[in-house]
Structure formats: structure tokens, C-alpha cells
Coordinates of C-alpha atoms and ligand atoms in Angstrom, one line a residue:
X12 CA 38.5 -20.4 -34.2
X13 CA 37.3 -21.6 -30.5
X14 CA 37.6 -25.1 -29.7
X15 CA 33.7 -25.5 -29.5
X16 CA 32.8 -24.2 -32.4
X17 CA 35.9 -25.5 -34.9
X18 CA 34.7 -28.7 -33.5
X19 CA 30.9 -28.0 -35.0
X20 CA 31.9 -26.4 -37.7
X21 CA 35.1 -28.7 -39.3
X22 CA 33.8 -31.7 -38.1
X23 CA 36.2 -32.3 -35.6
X24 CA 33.1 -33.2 -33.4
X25 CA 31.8 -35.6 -36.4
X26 CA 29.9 -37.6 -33.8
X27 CA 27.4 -34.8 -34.0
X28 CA 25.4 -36.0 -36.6
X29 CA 22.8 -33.9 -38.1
X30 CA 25.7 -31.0 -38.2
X31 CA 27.7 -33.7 -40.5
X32 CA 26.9 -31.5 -43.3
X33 CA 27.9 -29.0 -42.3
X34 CA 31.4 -30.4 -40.6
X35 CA 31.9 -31.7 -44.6
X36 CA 32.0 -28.2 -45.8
X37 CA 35.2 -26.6 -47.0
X38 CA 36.6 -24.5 -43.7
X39 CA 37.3 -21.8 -45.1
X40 CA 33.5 -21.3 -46.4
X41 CA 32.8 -22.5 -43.1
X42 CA 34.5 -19.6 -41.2
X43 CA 32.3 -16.9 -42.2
X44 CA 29.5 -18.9 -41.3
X45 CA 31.7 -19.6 -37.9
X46 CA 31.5 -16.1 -37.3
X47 CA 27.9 -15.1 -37.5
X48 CA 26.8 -18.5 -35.5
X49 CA 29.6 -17.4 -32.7
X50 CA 28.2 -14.2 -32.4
X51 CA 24.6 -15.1 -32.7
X52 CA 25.0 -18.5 -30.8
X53 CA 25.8 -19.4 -26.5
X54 CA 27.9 -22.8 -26.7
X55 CA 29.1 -25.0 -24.2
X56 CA 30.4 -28.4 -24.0
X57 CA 29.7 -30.4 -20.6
X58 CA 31.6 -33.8 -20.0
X59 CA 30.1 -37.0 -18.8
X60 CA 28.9 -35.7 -15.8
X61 CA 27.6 -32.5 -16.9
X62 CA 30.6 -30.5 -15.9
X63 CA 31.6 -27.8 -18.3
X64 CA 34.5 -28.4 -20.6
X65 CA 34.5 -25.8 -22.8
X66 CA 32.5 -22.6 -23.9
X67 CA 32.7 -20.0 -26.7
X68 CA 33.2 -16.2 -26.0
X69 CA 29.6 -15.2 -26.9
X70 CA 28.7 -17.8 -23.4
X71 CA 31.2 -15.5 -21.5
X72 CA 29.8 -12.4 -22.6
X73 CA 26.4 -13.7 -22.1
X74 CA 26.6 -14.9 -18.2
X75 CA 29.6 -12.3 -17.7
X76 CA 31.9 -14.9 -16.4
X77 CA 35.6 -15.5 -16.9
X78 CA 36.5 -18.5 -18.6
X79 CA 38.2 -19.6 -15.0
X80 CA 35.2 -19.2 -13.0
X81 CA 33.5 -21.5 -15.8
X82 CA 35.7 -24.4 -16.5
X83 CA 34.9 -27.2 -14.4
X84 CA 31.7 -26.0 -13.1
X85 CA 28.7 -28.6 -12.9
X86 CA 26.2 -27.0 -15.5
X87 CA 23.5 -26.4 -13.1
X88 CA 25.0 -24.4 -11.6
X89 CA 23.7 -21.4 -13.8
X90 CA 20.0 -22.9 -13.5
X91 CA 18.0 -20.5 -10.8
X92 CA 16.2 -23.1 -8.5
X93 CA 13.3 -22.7 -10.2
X94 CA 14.6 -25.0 -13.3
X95 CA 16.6 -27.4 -11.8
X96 CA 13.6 -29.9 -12.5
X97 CA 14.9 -29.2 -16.4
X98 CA 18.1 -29.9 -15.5
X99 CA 17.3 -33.6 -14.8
X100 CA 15.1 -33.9 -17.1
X101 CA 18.5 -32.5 -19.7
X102 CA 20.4 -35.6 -18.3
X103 CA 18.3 -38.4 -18.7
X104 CA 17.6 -37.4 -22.0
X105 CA 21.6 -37.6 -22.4
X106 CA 21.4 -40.8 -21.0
X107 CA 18.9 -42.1 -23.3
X108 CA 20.4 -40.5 -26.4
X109 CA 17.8 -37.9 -27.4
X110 CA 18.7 -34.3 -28.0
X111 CA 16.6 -31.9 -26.1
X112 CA 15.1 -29.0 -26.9
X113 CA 13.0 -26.2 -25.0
X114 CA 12.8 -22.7 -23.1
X115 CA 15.3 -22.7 -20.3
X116 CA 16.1 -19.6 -17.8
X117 CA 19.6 -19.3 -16.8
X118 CA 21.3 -16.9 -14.0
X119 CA 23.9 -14.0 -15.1
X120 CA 26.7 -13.5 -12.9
X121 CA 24.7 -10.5 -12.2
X122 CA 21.8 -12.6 -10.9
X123 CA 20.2 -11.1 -13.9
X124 CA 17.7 -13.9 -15.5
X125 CA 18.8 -15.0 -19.0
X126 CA 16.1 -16.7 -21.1
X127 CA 17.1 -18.9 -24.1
X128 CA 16.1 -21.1 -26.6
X129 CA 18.4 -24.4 -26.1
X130 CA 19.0 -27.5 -27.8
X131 CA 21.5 -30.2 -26.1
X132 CA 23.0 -32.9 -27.8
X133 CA 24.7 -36.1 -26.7
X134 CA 28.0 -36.7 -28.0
X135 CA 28.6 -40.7 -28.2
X136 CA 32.5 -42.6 -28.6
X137 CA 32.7 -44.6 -31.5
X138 CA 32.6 -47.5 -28.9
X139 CA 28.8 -45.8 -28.8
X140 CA 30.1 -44.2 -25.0
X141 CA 28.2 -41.1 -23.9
X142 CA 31.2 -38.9 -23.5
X143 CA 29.6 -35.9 -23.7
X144 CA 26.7 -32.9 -24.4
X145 CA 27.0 -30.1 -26.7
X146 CA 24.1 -26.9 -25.8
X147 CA 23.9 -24.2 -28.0
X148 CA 21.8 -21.9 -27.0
X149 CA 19.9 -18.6 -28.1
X150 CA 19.3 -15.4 -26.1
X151 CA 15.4 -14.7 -26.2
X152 CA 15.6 -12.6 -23.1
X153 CA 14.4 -9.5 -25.3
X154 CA 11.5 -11.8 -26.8
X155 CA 10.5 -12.6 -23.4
X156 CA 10.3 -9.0 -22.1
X157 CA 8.5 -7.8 -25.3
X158 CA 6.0 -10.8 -25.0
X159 CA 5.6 -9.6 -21.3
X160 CA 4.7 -6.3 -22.2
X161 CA 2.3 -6.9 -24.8
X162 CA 0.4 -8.7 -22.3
X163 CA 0.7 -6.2 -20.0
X164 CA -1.1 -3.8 -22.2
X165 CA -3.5 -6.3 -23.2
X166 CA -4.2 -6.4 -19.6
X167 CA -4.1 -3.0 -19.4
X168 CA -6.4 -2.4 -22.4
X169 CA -9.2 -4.3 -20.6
X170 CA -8.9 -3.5 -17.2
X171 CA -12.0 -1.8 -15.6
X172 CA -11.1 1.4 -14.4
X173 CA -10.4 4.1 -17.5
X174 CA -6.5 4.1 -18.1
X175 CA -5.3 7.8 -19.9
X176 CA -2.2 8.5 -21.2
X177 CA -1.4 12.4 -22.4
X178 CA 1.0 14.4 -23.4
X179 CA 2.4 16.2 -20.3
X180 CA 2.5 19.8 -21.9
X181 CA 0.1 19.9 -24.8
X182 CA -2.2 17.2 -22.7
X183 CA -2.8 15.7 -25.7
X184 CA -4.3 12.0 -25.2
X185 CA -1.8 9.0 -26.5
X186 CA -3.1 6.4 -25.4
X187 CA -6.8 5.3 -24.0
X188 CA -7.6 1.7 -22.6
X189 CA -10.5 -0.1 -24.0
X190 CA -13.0 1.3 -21.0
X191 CA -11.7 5.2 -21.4
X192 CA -12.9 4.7 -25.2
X193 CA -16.1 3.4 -24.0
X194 CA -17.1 6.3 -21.8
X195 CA -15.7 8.6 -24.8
X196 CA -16.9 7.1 -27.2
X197 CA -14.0 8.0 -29.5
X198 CA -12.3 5.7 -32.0
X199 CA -9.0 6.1 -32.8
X200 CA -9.8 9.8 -33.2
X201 CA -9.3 10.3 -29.4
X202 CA -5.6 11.1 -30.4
X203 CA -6.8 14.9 -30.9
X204 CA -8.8 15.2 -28.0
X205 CA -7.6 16.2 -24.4
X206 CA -8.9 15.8 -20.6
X207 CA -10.7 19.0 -21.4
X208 CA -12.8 17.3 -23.8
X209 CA -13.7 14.7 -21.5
X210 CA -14.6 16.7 -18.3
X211 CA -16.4 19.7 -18.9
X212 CA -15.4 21.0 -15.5
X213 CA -11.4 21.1 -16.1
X214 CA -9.2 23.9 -15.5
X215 CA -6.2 23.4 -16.9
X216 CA -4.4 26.0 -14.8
X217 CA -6.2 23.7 -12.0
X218 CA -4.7 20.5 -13.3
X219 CA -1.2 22.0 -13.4
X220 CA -1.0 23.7 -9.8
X221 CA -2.1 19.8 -8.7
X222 CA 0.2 18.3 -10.5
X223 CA 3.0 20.3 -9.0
X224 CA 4.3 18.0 -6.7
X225 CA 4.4 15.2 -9.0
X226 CA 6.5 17.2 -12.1
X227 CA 8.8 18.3 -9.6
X228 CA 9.4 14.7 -8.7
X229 CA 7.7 15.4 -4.8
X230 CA 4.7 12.9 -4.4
X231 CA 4.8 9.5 -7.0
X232 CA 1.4 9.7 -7.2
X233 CA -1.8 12.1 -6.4
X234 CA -5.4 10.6 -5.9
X235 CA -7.9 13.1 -6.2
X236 CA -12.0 12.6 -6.8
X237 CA -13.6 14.4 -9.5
X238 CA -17.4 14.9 -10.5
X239 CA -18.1 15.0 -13.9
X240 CA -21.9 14.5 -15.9
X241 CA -23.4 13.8 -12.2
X242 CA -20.3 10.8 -11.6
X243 CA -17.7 10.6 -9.2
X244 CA -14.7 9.4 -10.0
X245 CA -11.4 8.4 -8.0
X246 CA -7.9 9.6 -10.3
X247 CA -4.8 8.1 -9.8
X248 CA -2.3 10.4 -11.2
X249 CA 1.3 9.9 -12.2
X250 CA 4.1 11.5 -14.4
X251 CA 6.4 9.8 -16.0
X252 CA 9.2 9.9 -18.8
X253 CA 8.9 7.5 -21.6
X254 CA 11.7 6.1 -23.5
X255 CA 11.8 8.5 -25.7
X256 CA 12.4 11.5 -22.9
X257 CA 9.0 12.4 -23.2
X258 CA 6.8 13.4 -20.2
X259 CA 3.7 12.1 -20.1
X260 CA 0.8 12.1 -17.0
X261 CA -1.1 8.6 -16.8
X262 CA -4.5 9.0 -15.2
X263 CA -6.7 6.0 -13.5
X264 CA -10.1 6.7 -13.3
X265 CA -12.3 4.7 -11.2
X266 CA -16.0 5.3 -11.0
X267 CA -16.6 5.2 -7.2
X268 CA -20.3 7.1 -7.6
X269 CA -22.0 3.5 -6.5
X270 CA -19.6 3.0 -4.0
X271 CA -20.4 6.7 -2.1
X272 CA -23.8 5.6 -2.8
X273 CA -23.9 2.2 -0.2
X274 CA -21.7 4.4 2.0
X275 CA -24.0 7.3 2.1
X276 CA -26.7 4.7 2.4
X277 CA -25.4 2.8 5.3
X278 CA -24.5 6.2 7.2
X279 CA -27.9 7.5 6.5
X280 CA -29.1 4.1 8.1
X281 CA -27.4 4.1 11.1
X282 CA -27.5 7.7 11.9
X283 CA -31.5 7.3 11.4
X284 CA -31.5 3.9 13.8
X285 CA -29.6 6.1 16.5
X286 CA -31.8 8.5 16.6
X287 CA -34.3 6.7 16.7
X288 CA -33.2 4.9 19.5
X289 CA -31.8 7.9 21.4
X290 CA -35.1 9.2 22.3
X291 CA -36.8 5.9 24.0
X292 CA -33.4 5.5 25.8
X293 CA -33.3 8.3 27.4
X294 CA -36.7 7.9 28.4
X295 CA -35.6 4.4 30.1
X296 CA -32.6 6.3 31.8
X297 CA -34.8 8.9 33.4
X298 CA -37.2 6.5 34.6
X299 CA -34.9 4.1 35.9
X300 CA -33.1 7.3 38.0
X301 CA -36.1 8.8 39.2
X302 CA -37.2 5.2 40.8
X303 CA -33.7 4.7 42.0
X304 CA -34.1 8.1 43.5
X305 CA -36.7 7.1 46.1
X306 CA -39.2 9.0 44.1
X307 CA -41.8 6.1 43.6
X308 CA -41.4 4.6 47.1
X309 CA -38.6 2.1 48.8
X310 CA -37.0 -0.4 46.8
X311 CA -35.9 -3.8 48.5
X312 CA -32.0 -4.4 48.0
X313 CA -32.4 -6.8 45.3
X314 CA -35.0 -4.4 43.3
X315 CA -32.3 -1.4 43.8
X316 CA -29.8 -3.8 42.5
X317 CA -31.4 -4.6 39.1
X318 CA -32.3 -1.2 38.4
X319 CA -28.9 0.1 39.2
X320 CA -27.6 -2.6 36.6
X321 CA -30.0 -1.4 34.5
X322 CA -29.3 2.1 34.8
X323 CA -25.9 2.1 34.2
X324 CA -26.4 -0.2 30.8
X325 CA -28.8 2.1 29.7
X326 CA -26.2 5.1 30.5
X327 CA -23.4 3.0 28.3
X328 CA -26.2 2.8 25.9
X329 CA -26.6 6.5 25.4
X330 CA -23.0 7.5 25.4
X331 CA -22.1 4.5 22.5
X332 CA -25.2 6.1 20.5
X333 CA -24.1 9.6 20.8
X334 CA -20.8 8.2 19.9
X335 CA -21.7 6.8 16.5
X336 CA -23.7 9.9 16.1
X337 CA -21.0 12.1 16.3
X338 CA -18.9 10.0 14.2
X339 CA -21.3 9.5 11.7
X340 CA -21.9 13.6 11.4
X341 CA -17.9 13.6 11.0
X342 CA -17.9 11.0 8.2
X343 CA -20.2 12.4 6.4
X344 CA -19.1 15.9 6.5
X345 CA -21.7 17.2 8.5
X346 CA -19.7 17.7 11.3
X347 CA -17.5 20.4 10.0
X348 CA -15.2 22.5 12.5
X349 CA -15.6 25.6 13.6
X350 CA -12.2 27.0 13.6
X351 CA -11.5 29.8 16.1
X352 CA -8.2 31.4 17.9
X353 CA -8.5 29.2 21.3
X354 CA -5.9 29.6 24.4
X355 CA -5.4 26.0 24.9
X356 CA -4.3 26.8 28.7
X357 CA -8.1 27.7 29.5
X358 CA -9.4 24.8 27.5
X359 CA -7.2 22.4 29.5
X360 CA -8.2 24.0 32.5
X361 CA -11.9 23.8 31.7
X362 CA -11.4 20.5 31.1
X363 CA -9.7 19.6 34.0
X364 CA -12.4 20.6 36.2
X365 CA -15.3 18.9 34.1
X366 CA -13.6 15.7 35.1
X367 CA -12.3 16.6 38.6
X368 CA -15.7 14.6 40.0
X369 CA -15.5 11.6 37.9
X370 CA -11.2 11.6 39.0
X371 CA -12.3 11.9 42.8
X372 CA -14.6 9.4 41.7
X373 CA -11.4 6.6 41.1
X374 CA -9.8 8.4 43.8
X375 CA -7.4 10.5 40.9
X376 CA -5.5 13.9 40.5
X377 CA -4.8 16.1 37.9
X378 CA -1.7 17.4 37.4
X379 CA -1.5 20.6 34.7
X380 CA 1.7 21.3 33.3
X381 CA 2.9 24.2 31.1
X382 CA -1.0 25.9 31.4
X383 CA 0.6 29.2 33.4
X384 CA 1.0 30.8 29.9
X385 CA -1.9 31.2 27.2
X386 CA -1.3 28.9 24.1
X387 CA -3.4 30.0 21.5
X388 CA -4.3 27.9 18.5
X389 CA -6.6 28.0 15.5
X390 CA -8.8 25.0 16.5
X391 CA -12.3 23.6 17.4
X392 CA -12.1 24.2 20.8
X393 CA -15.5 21.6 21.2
X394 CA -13.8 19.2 19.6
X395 CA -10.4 19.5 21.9
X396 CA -12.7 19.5 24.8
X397 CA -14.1 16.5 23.4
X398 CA -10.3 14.5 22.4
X399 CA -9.4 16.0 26.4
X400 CA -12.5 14.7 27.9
X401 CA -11.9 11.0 26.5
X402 CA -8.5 10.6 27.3
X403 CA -8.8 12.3 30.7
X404 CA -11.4 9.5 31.6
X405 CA -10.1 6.7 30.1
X406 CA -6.7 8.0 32.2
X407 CA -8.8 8.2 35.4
X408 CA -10.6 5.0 34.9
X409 CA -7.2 2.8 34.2
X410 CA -4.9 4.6 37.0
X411 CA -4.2 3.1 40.4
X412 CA -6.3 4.9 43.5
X413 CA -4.1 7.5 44.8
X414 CA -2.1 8.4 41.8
X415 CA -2.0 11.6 39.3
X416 CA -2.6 12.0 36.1
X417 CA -0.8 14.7 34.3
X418 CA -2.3 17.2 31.3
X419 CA 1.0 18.6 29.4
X420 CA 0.8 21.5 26.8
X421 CA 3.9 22.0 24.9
X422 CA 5.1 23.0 21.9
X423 CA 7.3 21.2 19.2
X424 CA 8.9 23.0 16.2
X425 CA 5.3 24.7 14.9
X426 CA 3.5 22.1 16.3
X427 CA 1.3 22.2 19.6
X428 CA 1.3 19.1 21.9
X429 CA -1.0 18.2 24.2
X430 CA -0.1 14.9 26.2
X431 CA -2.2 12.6 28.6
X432 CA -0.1 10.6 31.2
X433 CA -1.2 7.9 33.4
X434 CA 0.4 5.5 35.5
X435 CA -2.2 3.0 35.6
X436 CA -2.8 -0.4 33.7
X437 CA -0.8 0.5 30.5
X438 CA -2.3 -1.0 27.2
X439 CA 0.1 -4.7 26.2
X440 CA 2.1 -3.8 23.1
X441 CA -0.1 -6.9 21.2
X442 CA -3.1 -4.2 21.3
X443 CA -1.4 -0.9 20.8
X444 CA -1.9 -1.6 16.8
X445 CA -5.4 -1.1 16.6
X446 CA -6.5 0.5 19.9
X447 CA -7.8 3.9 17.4
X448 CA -10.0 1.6 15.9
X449 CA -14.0 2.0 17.0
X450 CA -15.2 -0.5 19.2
X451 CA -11.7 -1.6 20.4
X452 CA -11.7 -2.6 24.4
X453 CA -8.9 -4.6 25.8
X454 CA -9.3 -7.4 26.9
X455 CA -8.6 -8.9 30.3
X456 CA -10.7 -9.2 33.4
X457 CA -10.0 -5.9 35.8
X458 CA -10.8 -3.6 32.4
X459 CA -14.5 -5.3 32.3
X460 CA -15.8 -3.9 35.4
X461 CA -14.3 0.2 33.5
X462 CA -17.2 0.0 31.0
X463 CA -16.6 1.8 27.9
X464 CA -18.0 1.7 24.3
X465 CA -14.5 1.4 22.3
X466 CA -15.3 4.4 20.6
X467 CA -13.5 7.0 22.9
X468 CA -10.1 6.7 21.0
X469 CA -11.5 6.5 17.7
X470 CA -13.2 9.7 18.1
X471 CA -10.2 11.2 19.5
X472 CA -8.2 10.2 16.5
X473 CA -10.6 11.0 14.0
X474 CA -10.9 14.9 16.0
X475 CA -7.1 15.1 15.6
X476 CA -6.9 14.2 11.8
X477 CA -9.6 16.5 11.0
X478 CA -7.5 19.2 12.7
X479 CA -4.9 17.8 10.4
X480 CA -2.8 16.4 13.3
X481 CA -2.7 13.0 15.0
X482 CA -2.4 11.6 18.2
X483 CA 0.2 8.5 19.1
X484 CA 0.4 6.5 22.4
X485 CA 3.0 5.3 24.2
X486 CA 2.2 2.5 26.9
X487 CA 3.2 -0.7 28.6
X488 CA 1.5 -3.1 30.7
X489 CA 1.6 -1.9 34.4
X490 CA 3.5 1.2 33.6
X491 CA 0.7 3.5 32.4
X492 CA 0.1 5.3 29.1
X493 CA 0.8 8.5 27.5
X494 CA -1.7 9.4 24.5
X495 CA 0.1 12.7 22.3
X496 CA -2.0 14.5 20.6
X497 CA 0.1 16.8 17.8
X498 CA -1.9 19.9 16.3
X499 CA 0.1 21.3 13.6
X500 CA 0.1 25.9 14.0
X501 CA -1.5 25.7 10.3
X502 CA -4.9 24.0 9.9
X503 CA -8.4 24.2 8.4
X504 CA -11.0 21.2 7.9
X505 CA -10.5 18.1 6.1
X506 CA -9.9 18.3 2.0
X507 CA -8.3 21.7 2.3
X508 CA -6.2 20.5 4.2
X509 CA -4.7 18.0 1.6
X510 CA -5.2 21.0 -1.3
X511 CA -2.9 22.9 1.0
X512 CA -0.2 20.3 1.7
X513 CA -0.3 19.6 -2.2
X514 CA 0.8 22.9 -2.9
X515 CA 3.0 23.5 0.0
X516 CA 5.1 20.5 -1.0
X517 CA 5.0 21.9 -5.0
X518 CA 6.7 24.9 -3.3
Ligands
LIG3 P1 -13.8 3.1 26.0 O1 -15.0 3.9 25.9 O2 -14.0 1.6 26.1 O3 -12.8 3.6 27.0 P2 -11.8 3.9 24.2 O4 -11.8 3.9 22.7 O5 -11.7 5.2 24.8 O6 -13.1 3.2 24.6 O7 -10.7 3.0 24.7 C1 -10.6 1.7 24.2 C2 -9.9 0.7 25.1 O8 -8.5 1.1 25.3 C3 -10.4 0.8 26.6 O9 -11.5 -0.1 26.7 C4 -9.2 0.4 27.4 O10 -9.2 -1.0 27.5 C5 -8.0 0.9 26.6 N1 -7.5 2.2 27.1 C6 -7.8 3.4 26.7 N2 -7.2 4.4 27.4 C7 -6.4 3.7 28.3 C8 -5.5 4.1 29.3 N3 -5.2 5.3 29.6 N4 -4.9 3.1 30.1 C9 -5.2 1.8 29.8 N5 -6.1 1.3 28.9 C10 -6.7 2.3 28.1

């Protein structure tokens, strides 16, 4: 019999009063009881000044301590910080002689959080002394995680987006949240049903080839949009093994059909505002040139002036609205590439000697290397010319007078790599993060005078993805910039391209 619990139990702690009775019983009834409260029961007996005198084995087993490492230790010192407030609260409540009682979470050696249920008593000398505290406590560690997970599927149950559970091989639903029962409308019943009953359009040997990746443990998680009865909706998709070893696929469904709506809205707004404006503008321009051109009589210096302020505003104008055009026809899908077997070499060339005036312009060269050999690639060769045009001129228009620029074509692994080099300005590391994003300019006072409508790089980037590559940068202030673009050899336009990754990683 431990010291701690003899003492409870055989009343050699009699102080303890409400246990008298029990103290009074005959020992050797008391030792079976002894046994069940050891094994059910965390004890430990702290001295004056809360430092640990004695525990019992289930305490040991509990915080997976030795009895060393215990002994002696201020009792605290198993509180996480969180609860040391309890721990004070503990003590005065041994200092004023009342037991306390409450939920208290402990630390395992382990750093593993132990909830109990504990009670402390104070332990008084017959000269009425408070010589020390008995806690027994209870584990309700398990009672805690069960109460956790009931309200997470509570939560879950309500939550807004549709929540499916089924049966990984028969696809069978076992479980449905509250809103995936709503759209059903299925009772309880829905336990016979499958995703085939709720989307008229699935393929099961479609649903299987998709979720490839994730069976074989590839991807954690697919999204996917699916139209079904005129809606759109967004599916998260996992797989997971339950408790029980069986597989299951969990499927969150969010309706996004309002949310394409306002986007399809907005796009439709602003591509029909830019048009609009695009036609007036232009009009502007080619006024303001043809009067700049002597063609309605002399201007005085200060008339010439204006209108050449003017006309170069109302050239930024044109290129920022043909800009968001462009990126608005790609966001919305209209702008869809035409693929074609291209010799990048050419391309570059071309491009090279589109913007030899506008280099001669800032008083720049253009260096080609690895463009002796053709390079051909399945690409949009518009859309390169376009992704080589903006970074050319953005590497003109940020070099110092005299110096190079250099065009690289090269290949890495399968991948083709076509690399812009200045040694101009650089771009500071503090906006390297979000120079892709539209309407980004750096700021700083000899970029003003450049021009610009922020949208070069986005477009660039936006090209590159479609192609299903990407373009990095490499800079530093006053050292120039290097802007990568990476075309991988295997490509098509956007959406295949994710149905063919999907089933190249299930491979
Ligand atoms: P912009 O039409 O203003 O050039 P971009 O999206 O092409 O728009 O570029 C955004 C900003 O990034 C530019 O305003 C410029 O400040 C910076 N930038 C782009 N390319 C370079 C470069 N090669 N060297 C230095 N700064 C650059």
C-alpha cells in the first residue's frame, strides 16, 4: 500500500476529514477499495509550500515521470503557463482552509496536455497548522477530446458549404452535413444514395482517374469546379482512412455560381468602359499628333509644350486600356492561345528588332545569346512576342545610356528559358514581392519620368502561367535585373493543363 493512499484509506491522514469514514473502516475491506481508487485515482501530497512530498504510481504513470524527478518539485511546475492563475488561486484557498475543486490542465513529461478533474484539500496539525495539501485528481483528458469532437461536428453539421462523406470504393454516402441534406433533400435515407444521385453529370470512371493522385497519397487535396442543375460549385476533395481502416473521400462543396456571377459582371463592365473609351482616345491622340505635326500651322513653344504633355498622356492612356483589355479577354477565357510549333530563335530575333528604335531611343543594345540554333516550342508565339516586348522595354527604359541588354534562350532539363538582363536601376528587394501584380510601379523619383501603366509584368506573368510556366526575377538596386521566363516542352491552355498534371502525378 503507497504511503499516500494508506494514509487516505487507514486513516493515518485522519486530519482529512470528510474521508474519516472511510479511514474507520476495517483495512483489509479497505484494500480492495485501495486498489480500484489507486488505479482510477492521480494523488499527490504537497508540503507547506506546495512542494511535492509524495505521489502514488497511477501520478507517475499519468505525467510519465520517475518518482526522483518528482519529489521535491514545487507543484506548479506541471501547470502549462496558461493555468498558473489556478495555481494561486489553489493556495490561497489552502491558506484559508477550503478545499478546492475544478478543471485543471496539467503538462506530461511529454509536453502532452493532461486534463483532470481535481479536488485539493488542506491538511491542518492538531495545533490547527496548515501542514499540508492532499490533490486527487481524475484523468478527463478522453472526455475533453470527445467533448471537442462533438462540437466539431456540430460545427461541421451547420457549416455553409455542403460537407459529404462516402464510402471510397462503393461511394456510398456516410455522412451528410445539415446543408448537403438541404440541397438533397434526403433524410436519413441519404445512406443509400451516392454522388451519382446527386449530380446527374458524374462519371464515375471520371471521379476515379481525378482522384488518382490523392489514393495514391500524391496531392492532400484536389479542388475542382463542377456544374450541376445550372450551379457551379467549387469541391474540395480529400481521402482519408478512418479509425476503423476504412477509406473514405470527404467532398466540400461550395456554391460559387453568385460569386462567377459579380466577376463575370465586373469583367463585362470594364471591358465595356474600355472600349468605350478606346475609341474617343485615339481620336484625342491623332489629333493632338497631327497639330503637333505642323499640320494646322506653327505652334508657339509653350502651345507645343502642352500638347506634347498631352500627347504622351493620351499615348499612356491607350497602352493602360489595351492592357486591361487584353487581360480582361485572358480572365475571362476569351483570350485563348493558339498553340503552334514556333522557333523561338526567330521570335527573339523579331523581337529584337521591333524594339531596336525605342533601345536607340535610351541609347541601349541588344545582345542575343544562344539564337544561332532554332529552338522550337509548342507556344503562342503572339503572346511570347508580347511577354518579350514588355520586358525588353521595361529593360531599355531602366538601363544606364550606353549599356546592353542581353536576350538569352536556353534550355533547362525539358524546360525552355528565355532570360532578360539588364544592368540598369535594379528593382529594391522590399518591392520584388509584388512587382507581378497589375498596376505595380516602383516608386522613387528617376522611375517617374519612365512612364508605364504597372501592367507590363502582370501581363507577362499571367502569358507565362497560361503557357503553364512562370517567369521569376532576379534584381538589386543599382545592379540591374534579370526577369526568367520558364516554358515547360509540354503545354496546352489553362484547365487542361491542371487535368494533365493531375494525371501525370497519378502516374
Ligand atoms: P510599367 O508599364 O510601369 O513598366 P510593368 O508592370 O512592366 O509596368 O513594371 C512595373 C514596374 O516595375 C515599373 O514601373 C518599374 O518601376 C519596375 N520595373 C520593371 N522592369 C524593370 C527593370 N528591368 N528594371 C528596373 N525596374 C523595372
Amino acid at each position: 500500500m503507497g504511503l499516500v493512499t494508506s494514509a487516505l484509506f487507514c486513516g493515518g491522514m485522519g486530519y482529512v476529514m470528510h474521508l474519516r469514514a472511510v479511514a474507520e473502516a476495517r483495512c483489509s475491506d479497505a484494500e480492495n477499495q485501495l486498489k480500484a481508487f489507486n488505479q482510477h485515482t492521480i494523488v499527490s501530497v504537497t508540503d507547506r509550500n506546495a512542494r511535492i512530498t509524495e505521489v502514488n504510481e497511477r501520478f507517475l504513470e499519468t505525467f510519465g515521470y520517475s518518482r526522483d524527478e518528482v519529489i521535491g518539485q514545487q507543484a506548479n511546475a506541471f501547470y502549462p503557463d496558461k493555468e498558473q492563475h489556478q495555481f494561486k488561486l489553489i493556495r490561497q484557498a489552502m491558506n484559508d482552509g477550503i478545499p478546492w475543486t475544478g478543471e485543471l490542465q496539467l503538462r506530461a513529461k511529454s509536453g502532452r496536455p493532461i486534463w483532470t478533474q481535481t479536488t485539493v484539500f488542506p491538511v491542518y496539525s492538531d495545533a490547527g497548522e496548515h501542514v499540508s495539501s492532499i490533490s486527487t485528481r481524475t484523468d478527463i483528458t478522453a472526455v475533453k477530446q470527445m467533448q471537442s469532437e462533438q462540437d466539431m461536428r456540430a460545427a461541421l453539421h451547420m457549416l455553409r458549404d455542403q460537407v459529404y462523406v462516402f464510402d471510397a470504393e462503393t461511394l456510398h454516402y456516410t455522412y451528410m452535413n445539415k446543408a448537403a441534406m438541404d440541397r438533397s433533400g434526403w433524410g436519413d435515407d441519404y445512406k443509400d444514395k451516392t454522388p451519382a444521385d446527386s449530380v446527374a453529370e458524374f462519371d464515375r470512371s471520371r471521379f476515379f482517374e481525378r482522384a488518382k493522385p490523392l489514393i495514391k497519397g500524391r496531392l492532400p487535396q484536389l479542388t475542382y469546379v463542377i456544374e450541376t442543375d445550372g450551379t457551379s460549385f467549387e469541391i474540395n476533395l480529400q481521402h482519408i482512412i478512418n479509425v476503423d481502416g476504412r477509406a473514405q473521400f470527404v467532398a466540400f462543396a461550395n456554391d460559387i455560381s453568385k460569386r462567377l456571377a459579380q466577376e463575370k459582371a465586373k469583367d463585362d463592365f470594364v471591358s465595356t468602359v474600355s472600349h468605350e473609351l478606346r475609341s474617343p482616345l485615339t481620336s484625342i491622340k491623332g489629333g493632338l499628333g497631327l497639330v503637333l505635326s505642323g499640320a494646322t500651322g506653327e505652334l508657339s513653344d509653350k502651345s507645343r509644350s502642352l500638347l506634347e504633355i498631352a500627347h504622351r498622356n493620351s499615348d499612356r492612356l491607350v497602352l493602360i486600356i489595351n492592357d486591361i483589355l487584353d487581360l480582361q479577354k485572358f480572365s475571362s477565357g476569351q483570350n485563348q492561345l493558339n498553340l503552334a510549333k514556333t522557333d523561338l530563335s526567330v521570335l527573339i530575333k523579331d523581337a529584337a528588332a521591333a524594339n531596336e528604335a525605342y533601345c536607340t531611343q535610351y541609347q541601349v543594345g541588344i545582345r542575343l545569346v544562344g539564337t544561332d540554333e532554332p529552338h522550337v516550342v509548342e507556344c503562342d508565339a503572339d503572346k511570347i512576342f508580347q511577354i518579350l516586348n514588355n520586358l525588353m522595354s521595361n529593360a531599355a527604359k531602366f538601363s544606364i545610356p550606353g549599356d546592353d541588354i542581353v536576350v538569352s534562350l536556353a534550355t533547362d532539363g525539358p524546360d525552355t528559358l528565355i532570360a532578360v538582363r539588364d544592368y540598369g536601376v535594379g528593382i529594391p528587394v522590399e518591392a520584388q514581392a509584388t512587382i507581378f501584380d497589375r498596376f505595380t510601379q516602383v516608386s522613387g523619383q528617376d522611375r517617374k519620368s519612365k512612364g508605364g501603366t504597372g501592367l507590363g509584368l502582370n501581363i507577362v506573368k499571367v502569358i507565362a502561367e497560361r503557357h503553364g510556366g512562370k517567369v521569376t526575377l532576379e534584381s538589386a538596386e543599382g545592379a540591374g535585373s534579370t526577369f526568367v521566363v520558364r516554358l515547360p516542352s509540354r503545354h496546352s491552355a489553362q484547365g487542361r493543363v491542371q487535368d494533365a498534371e493531375i494525371l501525370d502525378a497519378a502516374q
